[in-house]
């Protein structure tokens, strides 16, 4: 049996997800929820529980450290359009050039150059690997993991299955993010 999936062209996909994300971000009832909201390829909402304090603390520290070491622009809880809807990275980093090219998008239409996921006890390895594939397909150059103990691991677009101990884009980044 052959499976054929007809995907819309990129411009149609971007327009659909921009419009859907605008509707979600302006929904008063959804804004009252504490959950993190993402979407799938069909624009359906996926909700996950809010982050714990230590998770949020690590987000802030990572964002600050990236900017202080290599400049550019970092953000937390940043939405990006991927091949499977809008996904939210815990921390993102954009070079000054990419930041200027993005303008004032409500949701990034291509992935940030660096996308960071901070693991929670409920995350599975498969879930994170799938997100990284989506980020790389959408334009990310590096994806980082901060594990439950704060230890950092780096993955490159050029070899996404081989973890590294250092980031080529931010080689002085600490090996462990303390609490």
Short mmCIF file of C-alpha atoms in Angstrom, two decimals:
data_model
loop_
_atom_site.label_atom_id
_atom_site.label_comp_id
_atom_site.label_asym_id
_atom_site.label_seq_id
_atom_site.Cartn_x
_atom_site.Cartn_y
_atom_site.Cartn_z
CA UNK A 1 0.00 0.00 0.00
CA UNK A 2 1.30 3.43 -0.91
CA UNK A 3 0.68 6.48 1.27
CA UNK A 4 0.53 9.83 -0.48
CA UNK A 5 0.44 13.04 1.53
CA UNK A 6 -0.31 16.24 -0.32
CA UNK A 7 1.32 19.07 1.54
CA UNK A 8 0.56 22.71 0.76
CA UNK A 9 3.35 24.84 -0.65
CA UNK A 10 5.48 26.76 1.86
CA UNK A 11 3.76 30.12 1.30
CA UNK A 12 0.33 28.58 1.92
CA UNK A 13 1.60 26.78 5.00
CA UNK A 14 3.15 29.96 6.42
CA UNK A 15 -0.03 31.96 5.76
CA UNK A 16 -2.18 29.29 7.43
CA UNK A 17 0.01 29.06 10.55
CA UNK A 18 0.43 32.86 10.81
CA UNK A 19 -3.34 33.29 10.73
CA UNK A 20 -3.95 30.42 13.14
CA UNK A 21 -1.29 31.67 15.57
CA UNK A 22 -2.71 35.19 15.47
CA UNK A 23 -6.16 33.80 16.35
CA UNK A 24 -4.72 31.74 19.21
CA UNK A 25 -2.62 34.61 20.59
CA UNK A 26 -5.65 36.94 20.57
CA UNK A 27 -8.05 34.43 22.16
CA UNK A 28 -9.00 35.86 25.56
CA UNK A 29 -10.03 32.49 27.02
CA UNK A 30 -6.80 30.78 25.95
CA UNK A 31 -4.75 33.64 27.42
CA UNK A 32 -6.18 32.82 30.85
CA UNK A 33 -4.68 29.32 30.76
CA UNK A 34 -1.29 28.69 32.31
CA UNK A 35 -0.46 25.96 29.79
CA UNK A 36 2.13 26.23 27.04
CA UNK A 37 0.31 26.17 23.72
CA UNK A 38 1.68 24.81 20.46
CA UNK A 39 -0.08 23.60 17.32
CA UNK A 40 0.24 20.64 15.01
CA UNK A 41 0.28 20.70 11.20
CA UNK A 42 -3.52 21.00 11.12
CA UNK A 43 -3.51 24.00 13.47
CA UNK A 44 -4.96 21.98 16.35
CA UNK A 45 -3.90 23.13 19.80
CA UNK A 46 -1.49 21.06 21.89
CA UNK A 47 -1.17 22.08 25.53
CA UNK A 48 1.48 21.11 28.06
CA UNK A 49 1.67 21.98 31.75
CA UNK A 50 3.47 25.17 32.77
CA UNK A 51 7.16 24.97 33.53
CA UNK A 52 8.47 24.56 37.04
CA UNK A 53 10.50 27.34 38.65
CA UNK A 54 13.89 25.68 38.01
CA UNK A 55 12.97 25.26 34.33
CA UNK A 56 12.07 28.95 34.02
CA UNK A 57 15.20 29.96 35.91
CA UNK A 58 17.38 27.97 33.52
CA UNK A 59 15.61 29.57 30.56
CA UNK A 60 16.50 33.03 31.83
CA UNK A 61 20.11 32.09 32.57
CA UNK A 62 20.66 30.45 29.18
CA UNK A 63 19.13 33.40 27.31
CA UNK A 64 21.29 35.88 29.21
CA UNK A 65 24.49 33.83 28.79
CA UNK A 66 24.08 33.41 25.02
CA UNK A 67 23.59 37.14 24.49
CA UNK A 68 26.48 38.09 26.77
CA UNK A 69 28.83 35.70 24.95
CA UNK A 70 27.95 36.15 21.28
CA UNK A 71 25.63 39.17 21.10
CA UNK A 72 22.53 38.91 18.96
CA UNK A 73 19.06 38.45 20.40
CA UNK A 74 17.76 35.71 22.65
CA UNK A 75 14.17 35.03 23.68
CA UNK A 76 12.29 32.54 25.82
CA UNK A 77 9.10 30.70 24.85
CA UNK A 78 9.54 31.63 21.21
CA UNK A 79 7.06 30.30 18.64
CA UNK A 80 8.37 29.13 15.26
CA UNK A 81 6.49 27.75 12.28
CA UNK A 82 7.71 24.25 11.47
CA UNK A 83 6.55 21.48 9.17
CA UNK A 84 4.34 20.27 12.03
CA UNK A 85 2.76 23.54 13.12
CA UNK A 86 3.97 26.14 15.58
CA UNK A 87 6.46 24.80 18.10
CA UNK A 88 7.77 26.68 21.13
CA UNK A 89 11.44 26.48 22.01
CA UNK A 90 12.42 27.19 25.62
CA UNK A 91 15.19 29.55 24.48
CA UNK A 92 16.07 30.85 21.03
CA UNK A 93 18.91 32.96 19.69
CA UNK A 94 19.02 35.06 16.53
CA UNK A 95 21.99 36.83 15.02
CA UNK A 96 21.54 40.56 14.52
CA UNK A 97 21.14 40.01 10.76
CA UNK A 98 18.42 37.39 11.16
CA UNK A 99 16.69 39.45 13.83
CA UNK A 100 16.47 42.42 11.45
CA UNK A 101 15.27 40.17 8.61
CA UNK A 102 12.48 38.78 10.82
CA UNK A 103 10.96 42.20 11.44
CA UNK A 104 8.13 42.13 13.94
CA UNK A 105 6.71 38.69 13.24
CA UNK A 106 4.19 37.40 15.78
CA UNK A 107 5.58 33.92 15.20
CA UNK A 108 8.95 33.25 13.53
CA UNK A 109 8.50 32.00 9.98
CA UNK A 110 11.82 30.20 10.10
CA UNK A 111 13.62 28.77 13.08
CA UNK A 112 16.08 30.73 15.18
CA UNK A 113 19.72 29.85 14.57
CA UNK A 114 19.98 28.31 18.05
CA UNK A 115 17.03 26.51 19.64
CA UNK A 116 17.30 25.26 23.22
CA UNK A 117 15.09 22.71 24.96
CA UNK A 118 15.27 22.44 28.74
CA UNK A 119 14.18 18.99 29.74
CA UNK A 120 11.33 18.37 32.12
CA UNK A 121 10.64 15.02 33.80
CA UNK A 122 7.80 14.41 31.33
CA UNK A 123 9.92 14.88 28.17
CA UNK A 124 10.81 11.79 26.16
CA UNK A 125 13.96 11.46 24.06
CA UNK A 126 11.77 10.82 21.00
CA UNK A 127 9.81 14.04 21.60
CA UNK A 128 12.99 16.14 21.78
CA UNK A 129 14.55 14.45 18.73
CA UNK A 130 11.37 15.15 16.73
CA UNK A 131 11.41 18.81 17.79
CA UNK A 132 15.06 19.10 16.79
CA UNK A 133 14.31 17.63 13.34
CA UNK A 134 11.53 20.18 12.91
CA UNK A 135 13.79 23.04 14.05
CA UNK A 136 16.62 21.96 11.72
CA UNK A 137 14.19 21.60 8.79
CA UNK A 138 12.91 25.12 9.54
CA UNK A 139 16.41 26.62 9.50
CA UNK A 140 18.05 26.14 12.92
CA UNK A 141 21.83 25.69 12.86
CA UNK A 142 22.20 24.28 16.39
CA UNK A 143 19.84 22.69 18.90
CA UNK A 144 20.83 22.42 22.54
CA UNK A 145 19.55 20.32 25.41
CA UNK A 146 19.77 21.30 29.06
CA UNK A 147 19.09 18.08 30.95
CA UNK A 148 17.49 17.66 34.36
CA UNK A 149 20.82 18.19 36.12
CA UNK A 150 21.60 21.33 34.07
CA UNK A 151 24.18 19.63 31.83
CA UNK A 152 24.32 20.99 28.28
CA UNK A 153 24.53 18.94 25.06
CA UNK A 154 24.70 20.39 21.55
CA UNK A 155 23.50 19.13 18.17
CA UNK A 156 24.41 20.61 14.79
CA UNK A 157 22.31 20.72 11.64
CA UNK A 158 25.23 19.24 9.70
CA UNK A 159 25.26 16.10 11.89
CA UNK A 160 22.04 16.07 13.95
CA UNK A 161 22.49 12.59 15.45
CA UNK A 162 25.90 13.18 17.01
CA UNK A 163 25.84 15.08 20.33
CA UNK A 164 28.69 17.49 21.01
CA UNK A 165 30.12 18.78 24.28
CA UNK A 166 30.66 22.31 22.88
CA UNK A 167 28.67 24.63 20.65
CA UNK A 168 30.56 25.83 17.56
CA UNK A 169 28.50 29.04 17.58
CA UNK A 170 29.00 29.70 21.30
CA UNK A 171 32.11 27.69 22.31
CA UNK A 172 32.55 29.31 25.75
CA UNK A 173 29.05 28.39 26.93
CA UNK A 174 29.21 26.59 30.32
CA UNK A 175 28.95 22.81 30.47
CA UNK A 176 26.40 23.01 33.30
CA UNK A 177 23.72 25.57 34.09
CA UNK A 178 23.50 25.94 37.85
CA UNK A 179 20.32 26.65 39.73
#
